[in-house]
CSV table of C-alpha atoms and ligand atoms in Angstrom, one decimal:
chain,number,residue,atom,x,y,z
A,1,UNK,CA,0.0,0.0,0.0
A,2,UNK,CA,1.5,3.5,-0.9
A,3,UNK,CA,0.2,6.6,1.2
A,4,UNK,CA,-0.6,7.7,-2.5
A,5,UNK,CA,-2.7,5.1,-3.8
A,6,UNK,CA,-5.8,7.4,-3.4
A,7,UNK,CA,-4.5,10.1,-5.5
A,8,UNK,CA,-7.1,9.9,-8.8
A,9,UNK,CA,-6.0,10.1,-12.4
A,10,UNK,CA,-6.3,13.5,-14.1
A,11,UNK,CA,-7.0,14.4,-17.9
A,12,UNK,CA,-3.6,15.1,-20.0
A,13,UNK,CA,-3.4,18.4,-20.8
A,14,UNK,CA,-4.9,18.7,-24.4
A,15,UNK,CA,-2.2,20.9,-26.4
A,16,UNK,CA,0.5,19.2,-24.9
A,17,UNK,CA,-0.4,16.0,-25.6
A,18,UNK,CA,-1.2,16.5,-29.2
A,19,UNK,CA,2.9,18.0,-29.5
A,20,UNK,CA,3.7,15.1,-28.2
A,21,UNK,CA,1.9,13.0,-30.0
A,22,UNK,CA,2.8,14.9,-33.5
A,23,UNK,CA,6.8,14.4,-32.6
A,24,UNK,CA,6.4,11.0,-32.1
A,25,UNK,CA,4.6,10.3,-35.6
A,26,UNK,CA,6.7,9.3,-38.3
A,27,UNK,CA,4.8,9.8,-40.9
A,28,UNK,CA,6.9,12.4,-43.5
A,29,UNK,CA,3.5,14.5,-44.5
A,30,UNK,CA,2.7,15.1,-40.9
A,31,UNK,CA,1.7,18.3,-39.9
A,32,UNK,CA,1.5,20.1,-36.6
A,33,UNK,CA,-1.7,22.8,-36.1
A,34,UNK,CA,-1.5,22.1,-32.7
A,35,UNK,CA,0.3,24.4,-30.2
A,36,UNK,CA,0.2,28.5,-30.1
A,37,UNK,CA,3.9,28.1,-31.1
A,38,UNK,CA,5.7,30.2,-34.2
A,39,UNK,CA,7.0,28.0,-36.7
A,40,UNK,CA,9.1,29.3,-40.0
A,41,UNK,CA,7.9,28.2,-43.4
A,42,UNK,CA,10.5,25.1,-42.9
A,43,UNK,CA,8.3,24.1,-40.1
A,44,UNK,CA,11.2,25.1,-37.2
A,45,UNK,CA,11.1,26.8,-34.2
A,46,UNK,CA,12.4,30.1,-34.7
A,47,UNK,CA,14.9,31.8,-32.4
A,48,UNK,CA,14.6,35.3,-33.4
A,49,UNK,CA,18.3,37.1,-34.5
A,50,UNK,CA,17.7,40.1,-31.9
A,51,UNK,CA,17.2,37.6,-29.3
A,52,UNK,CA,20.7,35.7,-30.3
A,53,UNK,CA,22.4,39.1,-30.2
A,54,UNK,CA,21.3,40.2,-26.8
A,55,UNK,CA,21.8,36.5,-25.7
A,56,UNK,CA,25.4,36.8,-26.9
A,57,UNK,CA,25.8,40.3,-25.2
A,58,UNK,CA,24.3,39.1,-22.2
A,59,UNK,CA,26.8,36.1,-21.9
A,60,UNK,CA,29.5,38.2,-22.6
A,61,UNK,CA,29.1,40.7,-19.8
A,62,UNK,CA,31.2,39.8,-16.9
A,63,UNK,CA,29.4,42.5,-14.9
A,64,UNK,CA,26.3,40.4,-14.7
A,65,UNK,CA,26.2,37.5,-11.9
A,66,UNK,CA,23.2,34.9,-10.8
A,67,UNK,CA,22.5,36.8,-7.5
A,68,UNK,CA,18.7,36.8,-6.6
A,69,UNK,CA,16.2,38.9,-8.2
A,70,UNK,CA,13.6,40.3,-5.7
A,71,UNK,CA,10.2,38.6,-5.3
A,72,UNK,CA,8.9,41.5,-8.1
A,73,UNK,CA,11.7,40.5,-10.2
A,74,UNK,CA,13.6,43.0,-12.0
A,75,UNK,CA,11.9,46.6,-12.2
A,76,UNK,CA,13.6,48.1,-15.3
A,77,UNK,CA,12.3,44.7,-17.1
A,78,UNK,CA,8.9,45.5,-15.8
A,79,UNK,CA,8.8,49.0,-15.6
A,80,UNK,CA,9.7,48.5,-19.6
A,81,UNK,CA,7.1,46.1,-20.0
A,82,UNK,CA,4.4,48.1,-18.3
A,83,UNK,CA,5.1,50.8,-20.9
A,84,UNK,CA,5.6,48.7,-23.8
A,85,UNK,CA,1.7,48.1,-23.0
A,86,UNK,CA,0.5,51.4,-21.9
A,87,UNK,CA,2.5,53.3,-24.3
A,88,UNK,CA,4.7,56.1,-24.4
A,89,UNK,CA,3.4,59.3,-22.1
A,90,UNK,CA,0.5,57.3,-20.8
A,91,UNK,CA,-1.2,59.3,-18.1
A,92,UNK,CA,-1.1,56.4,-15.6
A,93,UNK,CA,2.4,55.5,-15.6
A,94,UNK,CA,3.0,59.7,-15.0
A,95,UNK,CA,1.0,59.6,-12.0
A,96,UNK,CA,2.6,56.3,-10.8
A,97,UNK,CA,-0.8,54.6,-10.4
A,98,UNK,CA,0.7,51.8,-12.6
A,99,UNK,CA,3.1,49.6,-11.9
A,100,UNK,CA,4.6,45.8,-13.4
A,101,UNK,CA,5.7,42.8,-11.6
A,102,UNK,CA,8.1,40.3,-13.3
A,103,UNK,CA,6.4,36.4,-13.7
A,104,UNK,CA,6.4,33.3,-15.0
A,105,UNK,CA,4.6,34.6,-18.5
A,106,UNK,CA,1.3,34.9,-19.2
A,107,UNK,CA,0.6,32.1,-17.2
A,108,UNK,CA,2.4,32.7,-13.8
A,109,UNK,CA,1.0,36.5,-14.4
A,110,UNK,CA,-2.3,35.6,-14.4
A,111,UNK,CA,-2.2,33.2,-11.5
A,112,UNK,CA,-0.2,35.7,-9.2
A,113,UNK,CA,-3.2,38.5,-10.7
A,114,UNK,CA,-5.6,35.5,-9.6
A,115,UNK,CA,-4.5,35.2,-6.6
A,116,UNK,CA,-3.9,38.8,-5.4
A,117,UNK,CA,-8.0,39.3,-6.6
A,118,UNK,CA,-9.1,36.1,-4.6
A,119,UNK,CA,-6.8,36.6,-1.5
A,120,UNK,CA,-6.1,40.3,-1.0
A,121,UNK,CA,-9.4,41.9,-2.5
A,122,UNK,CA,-11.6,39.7,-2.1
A,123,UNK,CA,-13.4,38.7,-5.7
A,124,UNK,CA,-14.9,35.6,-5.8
A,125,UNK,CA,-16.4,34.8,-8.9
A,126,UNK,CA,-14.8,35.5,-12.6
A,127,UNK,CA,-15.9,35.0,-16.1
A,128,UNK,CA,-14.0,33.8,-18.9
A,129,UNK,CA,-15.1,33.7,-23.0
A,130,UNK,CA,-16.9,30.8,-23.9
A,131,UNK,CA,-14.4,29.2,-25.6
A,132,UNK,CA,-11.5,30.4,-23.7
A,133,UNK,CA,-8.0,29.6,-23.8
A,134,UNK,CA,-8.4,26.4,-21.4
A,135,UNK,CA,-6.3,26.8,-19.1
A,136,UNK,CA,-8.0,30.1,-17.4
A,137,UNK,CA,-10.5,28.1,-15.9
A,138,UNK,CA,-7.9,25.8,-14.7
A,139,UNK,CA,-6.0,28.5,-13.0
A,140,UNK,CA,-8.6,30.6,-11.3
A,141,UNK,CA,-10.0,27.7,-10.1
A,142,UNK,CA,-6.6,26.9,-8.5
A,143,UNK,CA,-6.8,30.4,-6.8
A,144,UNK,CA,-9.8,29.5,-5.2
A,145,UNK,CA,-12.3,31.4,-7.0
A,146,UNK,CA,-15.8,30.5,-5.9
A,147,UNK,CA,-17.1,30.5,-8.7
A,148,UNK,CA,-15.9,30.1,-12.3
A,149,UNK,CA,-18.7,31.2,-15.2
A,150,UNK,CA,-18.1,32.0,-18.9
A,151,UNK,CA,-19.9,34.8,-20.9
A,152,UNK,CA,-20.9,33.8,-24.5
A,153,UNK,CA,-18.2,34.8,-27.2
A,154,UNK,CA,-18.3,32.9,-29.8
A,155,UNK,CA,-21.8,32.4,-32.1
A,156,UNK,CA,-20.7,29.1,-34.1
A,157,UNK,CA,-24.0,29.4,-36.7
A,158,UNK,CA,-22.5,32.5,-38.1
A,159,UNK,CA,-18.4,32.0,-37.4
A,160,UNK,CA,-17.9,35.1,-35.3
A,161,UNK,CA,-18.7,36.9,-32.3
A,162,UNK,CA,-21.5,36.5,-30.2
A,163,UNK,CA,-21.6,40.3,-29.5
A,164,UNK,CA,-24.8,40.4,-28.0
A,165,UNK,CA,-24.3,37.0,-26.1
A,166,UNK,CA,-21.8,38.7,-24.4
A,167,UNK,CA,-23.2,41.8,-23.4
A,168,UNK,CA,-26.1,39.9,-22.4
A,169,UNK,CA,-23.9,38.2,-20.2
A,170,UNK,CA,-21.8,40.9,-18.8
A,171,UNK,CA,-24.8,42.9,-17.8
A,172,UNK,CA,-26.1,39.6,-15.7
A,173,UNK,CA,-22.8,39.1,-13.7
A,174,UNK,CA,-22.7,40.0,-10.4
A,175,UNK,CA,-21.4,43.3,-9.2
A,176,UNK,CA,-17.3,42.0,-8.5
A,177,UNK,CA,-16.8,39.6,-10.9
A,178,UNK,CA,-13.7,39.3,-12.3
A,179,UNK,CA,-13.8,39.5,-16.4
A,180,UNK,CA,-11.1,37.9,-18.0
A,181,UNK,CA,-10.7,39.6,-21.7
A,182,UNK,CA,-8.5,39.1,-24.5
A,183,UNK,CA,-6.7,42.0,-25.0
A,184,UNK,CA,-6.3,41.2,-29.1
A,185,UNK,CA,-5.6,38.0,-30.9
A,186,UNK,CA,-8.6,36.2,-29.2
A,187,UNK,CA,-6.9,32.6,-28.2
A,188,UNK,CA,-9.0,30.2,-29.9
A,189,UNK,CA,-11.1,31.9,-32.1
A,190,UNK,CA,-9.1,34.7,-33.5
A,191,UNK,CA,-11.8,37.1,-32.6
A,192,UNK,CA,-11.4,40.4,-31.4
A,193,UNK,CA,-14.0,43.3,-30.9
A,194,UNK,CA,-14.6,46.5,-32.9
A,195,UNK,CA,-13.2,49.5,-31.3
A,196,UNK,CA,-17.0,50.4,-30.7
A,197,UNK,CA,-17.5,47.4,-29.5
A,198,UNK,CA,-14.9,47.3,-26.9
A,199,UNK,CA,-16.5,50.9,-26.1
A,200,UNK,CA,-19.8,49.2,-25.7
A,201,UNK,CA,-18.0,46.4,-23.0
A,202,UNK,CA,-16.3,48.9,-21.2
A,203,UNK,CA,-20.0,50.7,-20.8
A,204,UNK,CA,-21.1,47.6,-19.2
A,205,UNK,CA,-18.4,46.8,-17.4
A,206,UNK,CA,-18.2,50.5,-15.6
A,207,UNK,CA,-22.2,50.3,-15.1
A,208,UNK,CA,-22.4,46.9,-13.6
A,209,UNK,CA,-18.7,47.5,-11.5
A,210,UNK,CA,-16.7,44.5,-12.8
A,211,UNK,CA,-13.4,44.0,-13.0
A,212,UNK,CA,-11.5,44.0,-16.4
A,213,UNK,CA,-8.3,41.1,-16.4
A,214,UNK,CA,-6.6,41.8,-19.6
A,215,UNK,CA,-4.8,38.6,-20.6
A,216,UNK,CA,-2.4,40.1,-23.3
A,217,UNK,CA,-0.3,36.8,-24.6
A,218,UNK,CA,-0.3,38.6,-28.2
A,219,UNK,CA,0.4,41.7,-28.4
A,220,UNK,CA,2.2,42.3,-32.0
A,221,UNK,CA,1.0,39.3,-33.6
A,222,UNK,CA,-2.9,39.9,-34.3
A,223,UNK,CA,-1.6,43.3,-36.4
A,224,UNK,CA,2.0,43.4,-36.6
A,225,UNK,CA,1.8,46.4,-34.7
A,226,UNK,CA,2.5,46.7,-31.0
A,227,UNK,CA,0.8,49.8,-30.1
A,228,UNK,CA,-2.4,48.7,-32.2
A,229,UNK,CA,-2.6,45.3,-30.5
A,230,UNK,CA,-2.6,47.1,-26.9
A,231,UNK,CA,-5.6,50.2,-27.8
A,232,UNK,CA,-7.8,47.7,-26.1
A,233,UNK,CA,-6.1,47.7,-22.8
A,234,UNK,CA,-5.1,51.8,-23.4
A,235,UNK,CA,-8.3,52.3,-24.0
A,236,UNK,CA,-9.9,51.2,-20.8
A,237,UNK,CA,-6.7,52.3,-18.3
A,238,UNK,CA,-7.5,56.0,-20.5
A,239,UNK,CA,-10.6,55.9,-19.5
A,240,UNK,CA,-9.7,55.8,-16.2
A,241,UNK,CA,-10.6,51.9,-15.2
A,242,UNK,CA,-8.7,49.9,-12.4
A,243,UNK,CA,-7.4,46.8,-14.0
A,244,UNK,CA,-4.8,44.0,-14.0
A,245,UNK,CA,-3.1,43.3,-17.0
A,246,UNK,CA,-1.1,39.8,-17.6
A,247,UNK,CA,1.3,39.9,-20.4
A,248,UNK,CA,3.6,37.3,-22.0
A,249,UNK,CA,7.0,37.4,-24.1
A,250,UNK,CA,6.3,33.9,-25.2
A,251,UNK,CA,5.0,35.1,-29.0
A,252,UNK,CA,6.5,38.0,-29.5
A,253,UNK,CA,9.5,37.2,-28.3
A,254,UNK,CA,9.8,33.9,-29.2
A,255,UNK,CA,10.8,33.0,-25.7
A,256,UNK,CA,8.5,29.7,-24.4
A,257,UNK,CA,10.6,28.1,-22.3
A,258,UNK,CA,12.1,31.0,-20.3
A,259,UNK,CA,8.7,32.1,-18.6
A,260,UNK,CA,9.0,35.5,-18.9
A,261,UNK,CA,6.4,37.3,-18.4
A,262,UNK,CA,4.7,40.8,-16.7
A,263,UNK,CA,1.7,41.4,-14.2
A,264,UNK,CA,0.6,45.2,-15.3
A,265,UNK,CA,-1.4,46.9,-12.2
A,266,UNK,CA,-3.5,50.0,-12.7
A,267,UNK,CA,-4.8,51.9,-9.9
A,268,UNK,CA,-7.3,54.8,-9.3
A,269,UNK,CA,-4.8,56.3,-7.3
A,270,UNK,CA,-1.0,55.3,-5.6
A,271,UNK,CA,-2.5,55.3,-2.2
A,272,UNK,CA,-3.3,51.5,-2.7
A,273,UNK,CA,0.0,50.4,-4.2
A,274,UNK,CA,2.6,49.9,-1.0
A,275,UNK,CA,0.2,47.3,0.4
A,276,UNK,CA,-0.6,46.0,-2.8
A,277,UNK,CA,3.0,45.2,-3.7
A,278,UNK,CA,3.6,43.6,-0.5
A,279,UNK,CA,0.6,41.6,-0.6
A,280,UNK,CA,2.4,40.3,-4.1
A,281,UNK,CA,5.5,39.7,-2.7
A,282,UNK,CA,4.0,37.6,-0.1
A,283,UNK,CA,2.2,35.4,-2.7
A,284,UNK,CA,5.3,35.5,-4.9
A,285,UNK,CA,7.1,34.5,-2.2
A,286,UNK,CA,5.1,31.6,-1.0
A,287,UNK,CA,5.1,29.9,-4.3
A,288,UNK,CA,8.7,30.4,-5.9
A,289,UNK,CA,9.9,32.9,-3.9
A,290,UNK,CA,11.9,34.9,-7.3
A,291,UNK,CA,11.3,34.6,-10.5
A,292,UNK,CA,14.6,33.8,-12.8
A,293,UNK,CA,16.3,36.3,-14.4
A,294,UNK,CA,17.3,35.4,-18.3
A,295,UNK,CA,14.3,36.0,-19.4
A,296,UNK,CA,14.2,39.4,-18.5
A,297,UNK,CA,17.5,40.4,-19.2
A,298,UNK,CA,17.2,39.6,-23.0
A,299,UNK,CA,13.8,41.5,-23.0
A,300,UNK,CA,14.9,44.6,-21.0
A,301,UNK,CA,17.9,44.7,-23.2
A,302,UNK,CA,16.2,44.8,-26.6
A,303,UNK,CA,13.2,47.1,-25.6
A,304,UNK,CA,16.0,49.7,-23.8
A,305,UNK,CA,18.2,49.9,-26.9
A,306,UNK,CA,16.4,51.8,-29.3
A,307,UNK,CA,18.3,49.7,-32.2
A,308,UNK,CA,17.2,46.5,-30.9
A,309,UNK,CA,14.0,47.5,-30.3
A,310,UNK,CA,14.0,48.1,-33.7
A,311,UNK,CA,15.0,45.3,-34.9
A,312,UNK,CA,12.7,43.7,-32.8
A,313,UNK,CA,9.7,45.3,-34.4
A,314,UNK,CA,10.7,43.8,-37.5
A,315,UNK,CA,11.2,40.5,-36.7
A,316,UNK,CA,7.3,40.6,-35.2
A,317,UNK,CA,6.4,42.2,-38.0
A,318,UNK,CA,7.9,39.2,-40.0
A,319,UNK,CA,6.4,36.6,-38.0
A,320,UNK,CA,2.6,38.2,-38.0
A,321,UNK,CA,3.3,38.7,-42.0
A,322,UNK,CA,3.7,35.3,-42.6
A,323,UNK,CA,0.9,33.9,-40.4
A,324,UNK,CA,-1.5,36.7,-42.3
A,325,UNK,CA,-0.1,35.3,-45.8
A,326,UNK,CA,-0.8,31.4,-44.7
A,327,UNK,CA,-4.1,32.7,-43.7
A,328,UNK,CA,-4.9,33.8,-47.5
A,329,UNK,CA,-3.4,30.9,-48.6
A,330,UNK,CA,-5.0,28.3,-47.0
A,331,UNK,CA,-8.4,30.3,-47.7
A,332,UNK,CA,-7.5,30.2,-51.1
A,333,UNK,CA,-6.4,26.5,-51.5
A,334,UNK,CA,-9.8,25.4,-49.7
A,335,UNK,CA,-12.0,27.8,-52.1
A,336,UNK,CA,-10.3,26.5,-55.2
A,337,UNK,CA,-11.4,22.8,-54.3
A,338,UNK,CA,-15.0,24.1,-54.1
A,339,UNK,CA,-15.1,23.2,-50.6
A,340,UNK,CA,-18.5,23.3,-49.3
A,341,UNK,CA,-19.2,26.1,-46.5
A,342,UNK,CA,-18.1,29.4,-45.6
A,343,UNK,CA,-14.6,29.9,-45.1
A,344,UNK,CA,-14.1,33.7,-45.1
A,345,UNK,CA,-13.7,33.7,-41.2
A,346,UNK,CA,-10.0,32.3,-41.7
A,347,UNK,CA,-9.1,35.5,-43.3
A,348,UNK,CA,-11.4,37.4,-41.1
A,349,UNK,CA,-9.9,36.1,-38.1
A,350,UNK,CA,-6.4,37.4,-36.9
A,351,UNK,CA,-3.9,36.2,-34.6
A,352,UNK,CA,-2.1,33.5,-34.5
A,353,UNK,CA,-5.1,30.6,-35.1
A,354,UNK,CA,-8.2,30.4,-36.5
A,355,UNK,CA,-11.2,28.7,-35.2
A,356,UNK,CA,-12.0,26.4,-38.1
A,357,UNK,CA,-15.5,25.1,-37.2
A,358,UNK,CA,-15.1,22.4,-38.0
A,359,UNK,CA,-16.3,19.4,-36.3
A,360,UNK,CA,-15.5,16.4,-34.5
A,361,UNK,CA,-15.4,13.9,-37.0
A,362,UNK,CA,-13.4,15.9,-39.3
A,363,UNK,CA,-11.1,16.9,-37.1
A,364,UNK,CA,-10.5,12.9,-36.2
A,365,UNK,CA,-10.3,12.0,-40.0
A,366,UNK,CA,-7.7,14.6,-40.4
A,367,UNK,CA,-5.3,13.3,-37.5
A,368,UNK,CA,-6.3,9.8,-38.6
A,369,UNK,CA,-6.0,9.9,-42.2
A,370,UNK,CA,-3.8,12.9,-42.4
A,371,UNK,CA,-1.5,13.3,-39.5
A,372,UNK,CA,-2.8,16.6,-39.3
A,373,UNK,CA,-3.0,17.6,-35.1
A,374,UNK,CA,-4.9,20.4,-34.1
A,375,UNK,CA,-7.2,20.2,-30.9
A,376,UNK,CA,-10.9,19.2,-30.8
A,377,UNK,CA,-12.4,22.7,-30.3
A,378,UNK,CA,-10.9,22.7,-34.8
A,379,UNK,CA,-8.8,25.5,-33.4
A,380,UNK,CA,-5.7,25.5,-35.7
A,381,UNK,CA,-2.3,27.4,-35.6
A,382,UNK,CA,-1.3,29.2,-38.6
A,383,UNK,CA,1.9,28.7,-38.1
A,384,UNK,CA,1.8,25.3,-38.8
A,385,UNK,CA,1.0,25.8,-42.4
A,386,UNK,CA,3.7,26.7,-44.7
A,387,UNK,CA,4.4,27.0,-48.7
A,388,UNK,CA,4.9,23.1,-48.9
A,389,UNK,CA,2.0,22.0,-47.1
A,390,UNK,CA,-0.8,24.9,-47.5
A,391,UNK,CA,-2.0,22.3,-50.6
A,392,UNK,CA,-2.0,19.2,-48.8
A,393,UNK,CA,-3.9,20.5,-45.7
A,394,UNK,CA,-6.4,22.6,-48.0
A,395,UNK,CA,-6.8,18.9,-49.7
A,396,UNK,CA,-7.6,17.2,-46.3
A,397,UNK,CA,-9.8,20.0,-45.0
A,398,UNK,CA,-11.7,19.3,-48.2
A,399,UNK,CA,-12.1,15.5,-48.1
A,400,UNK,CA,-13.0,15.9,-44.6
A,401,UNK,CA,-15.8,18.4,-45.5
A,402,UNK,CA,-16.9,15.9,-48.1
A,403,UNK,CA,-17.1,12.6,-46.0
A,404,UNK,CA,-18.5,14.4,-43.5
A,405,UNK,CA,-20.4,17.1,-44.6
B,1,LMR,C1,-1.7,27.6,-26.9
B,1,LMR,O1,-2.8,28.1,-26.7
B,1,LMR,O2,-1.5,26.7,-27.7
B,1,LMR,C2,-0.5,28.1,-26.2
B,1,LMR,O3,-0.8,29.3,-25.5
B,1,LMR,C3,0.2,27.1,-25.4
B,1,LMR,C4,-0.4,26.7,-24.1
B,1,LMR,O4,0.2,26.8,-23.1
B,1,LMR,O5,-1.6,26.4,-24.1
C-alpha cells in the first residue's frame, strides 16, 4: 500500500499531448496545427536574431552575476514592459498609479493576478469567454475562486462573435466579478472586438462594476503592430478603469521556455500600491519565492536599446506577415477545391489561429488519415502551415468536409 494510492487520475493536458503525439509520428506529411507556437515556413522553431544578439551580449558581460532577483523581479524589465503596454506618455504610468511585476509569463502573471484578486481583495467569482484559452478556468479555479462562469463569445452558426451574447452576459454578472478579456488576438477563435464594440463592453463593465483582467499573450501578432494590438487595454486604463493586466513574451519574443512574463497593475490612485505590492510579494514569495532572471535580461535589453527595439519590431512584423499570408493561402487553397461552406472567417480572423468550425469527426479524419494535429475545439495554428503544405492541408480539409459534410 503507498500513502498515495488514493490520488485519482487526471486528464492530459490537451495541447501538450497533441505535441507530443505529433513528434512522435513518423509519418513524413505530418503536420503540426496544434500548439500557439511560431514556426518558420520550414516548419522550425524560430529563435529570433535580436534575441541571439542580446543572448550573446548578455553572456559576454562579466558585470552580470546569478545573484537573486527580488520577489517583483527585476523593475527596469517590468517597468519597460508596463510601458511597452501602456505606451509612451501614458497618463497612468505619470501619475505612478501603474506599476509591473516580473512572472512566470502569461501564465504565472495571471495566477499571481488570480491570486492577489481572490486573497487580498476579495473577488470571488470570474468569467472567462466561452471558448477560452483552457487553461484560465484551470487556474482561477486553482486560486480559489468561488465561482468560475463564462460569458458567451463565440456564435458558431454565423463563425464570429456572439456580440450580443456577451453583453447579455456581462450585464447579468454579479457586481465584483472578475472578467477575464482578450486584450487582441482572441486565443481560440481569432476574434477580437470592434473598437465600438470594446467601447460598448467597457460601458457595461463600468455600469455593472466588474473588474477588467486583460490577458495580453499577443500583443504584435494579431496586427504586426505593438501599439495597435494594446488600444484595447489603453483604452480602458485611458478611461480611467482599475485593471490588472497579464502579459507574456512567449510570442513576440519567441521565448517559451524562459517564462518571462509581466503582471501590469493600474490603480485609481497610488495610495493603494505599498500594500498591494507587499501583498504580491508575499504570494510570490510563498510559491517560488523569485522569478529567474534570463528572461528578462534579454527583454529589458532589446526594448531599452532603441536599435534593438528596432529590430525587434521587425522581426514581429515578420512573423505576423507570414501567419497573415498562410491565412490567405489556406483560404485560397480550400476555395479552389470548391469546398462546401463558408470559409471567409479564416481570413477574417487574426492572430495566430483560426477557429475552423469544424467538427469532430473531421477533425478525427484529419489526424487519422492525415497526420494533421490540431485540438478538438478545430482551433488551428497558422503557423503550422507553410508553402509546402498549404495544398495538402487545404486537400484534407476538403475531403473531410466531403465525407463528412
Ligand atoms: C496555446 O494556446 O496553444 C499556447 O498558449 C500554449 C499553451 O500553453 O496552451
Amino acid at each position: 500500500m503507498s500513502r498515495f494510492d488514493c490520488v485519482e487520475s487526471a486528464p492530459a493536458i490537451e495541447i501538450f499531448a497533441l505535441s507530443k503525439a505529433y513528434k512522435e509520428d513518423t509519418n513524413p506529411q505530418k503536420v503540426d496545427l496544434g500548439i500557439g507556437a511560431y514556426r518558420t515556413n520550414e516548419a522550425k522553431p524560430w529563435v529570433l536574431p535580436v534575441v541571439r544578439k542580446a543572448e550573446h551580449e548578455i553572456a559576454n558581460d562579466d558585470s552580470l552575476n546569478h545573484e537573486y532577483l527580488s520577489q517583483l523581479g527585476d523593475d527596469l524589465f517590468a517597468q519597460l514592459a508596463t510601458k511597452m503596454l501602456l505606451g509612451d506618455n501614458n497618463k497612468a504610468i505619470e501619475d505612478k498609479r501603474a506599476f509591473g511585476v516580473q512572472c512566470l509569463s502569461g501564465t504565472g502573471a495571471l495566477r499571481v493576478g488570480a491570486d492577489f484578486l481572490r486573497r487580498n481583495a476579495g473577488f470571488k467569482t470570474v468569467y472567462v469567454s466561452d471558448p477560452s484559452w483552457p487553461n484560465h478556468k484551470l487556474l482561477f479555479n486553482h486560486a480559489g475562486f468561488e465561482s468560475v462562469r463564462t460569458y458567451r463569445y463565440w456564435d458558431a452558426a454565423n463563425r464570429q462573435l456572439d456580440f450580443d451574447g456577451l453583453i447579455e452576459d456581462l450585464r447579468n454578472a454579479p457586481e465584483d466579478s472578475v472578467i477575464v478579456l482578450h486584450a487582441c488576438a482572441h486565443n481560440p477563435t481569432g476574434i477580437d472586438p470592434t473598437v465600438d464594440q470594446w467601447k460598448a463592453i467597457a460601458d457595461v463593465i463600468e455600469e455593472k462594476k466588474l473588474f477588467p483582467f486583460f490577458d495580453c499573450a499577443y500583443q504584435g501578432f494579431a496586427s504586426g503592430d505593438l501599439d495597435k494590438d494594446a488600444n484595447s487595454v489603453r483604452y480602458f486604463v485611458d478611461r480611467g478603469f482599475e485593471i490588472l493586466c497579464a502579459q507574456s513574451f512567449a510570442k513576440n519574443f519567441g521565448l517559451y521556455n524562459e517564462r518571462i512574463g509581466n503582471l501590469t497593475v493600474v490603480l485609481k490612485n497610488t495610495t493603494p500600491i505599498v500594500n498591494s505590492k507587499a501583498q504580491i510579494t508575499l504570494l510570490i514569495r510563498g510559491n517560488y519565492s523569485n522569478p529567474p532572471v534570463h528572461g528578462s535580461r534579454i527583454v529589458a535589453k532589446v526594448l531599452n536599446d532603441p536599435q534593438l527595439y528596432q529590430e525587434w519590431r521587425e522581426c514581429i512584423k515578420s512573423m505576423a506577415g507570414r501567419i497573415q499570408d498562410m491565412r490567405n493561402q489556406l483560404r485560397q487553397n480550400i476555395e479552389k477545391l470548391g469546398t462546401s461552406g463558408k470559409w471567409s472567417h479564416i481570413t477574417d480572423q487574426i492572430g495566430m489561429f483560426s477557429y475552423t468550425g469544424l467538427n469532430k469527426q473531421q477533425i478525427q479524419h484529419l489526424v487519422d488519415n492525415y497526420h494533421i494535429y490540431l485540438p478538438k475545439d478545430g482551433r488551428i495554428s497558422l503557423s503550422g502551415i507553410n508553402t509546402q503544405n498549404v495544398e495538402y492541408v487545404a486537400k484534407a480539409i476538403n475531403d473531410a468536409v466531403n465525407q463528412f459534410p
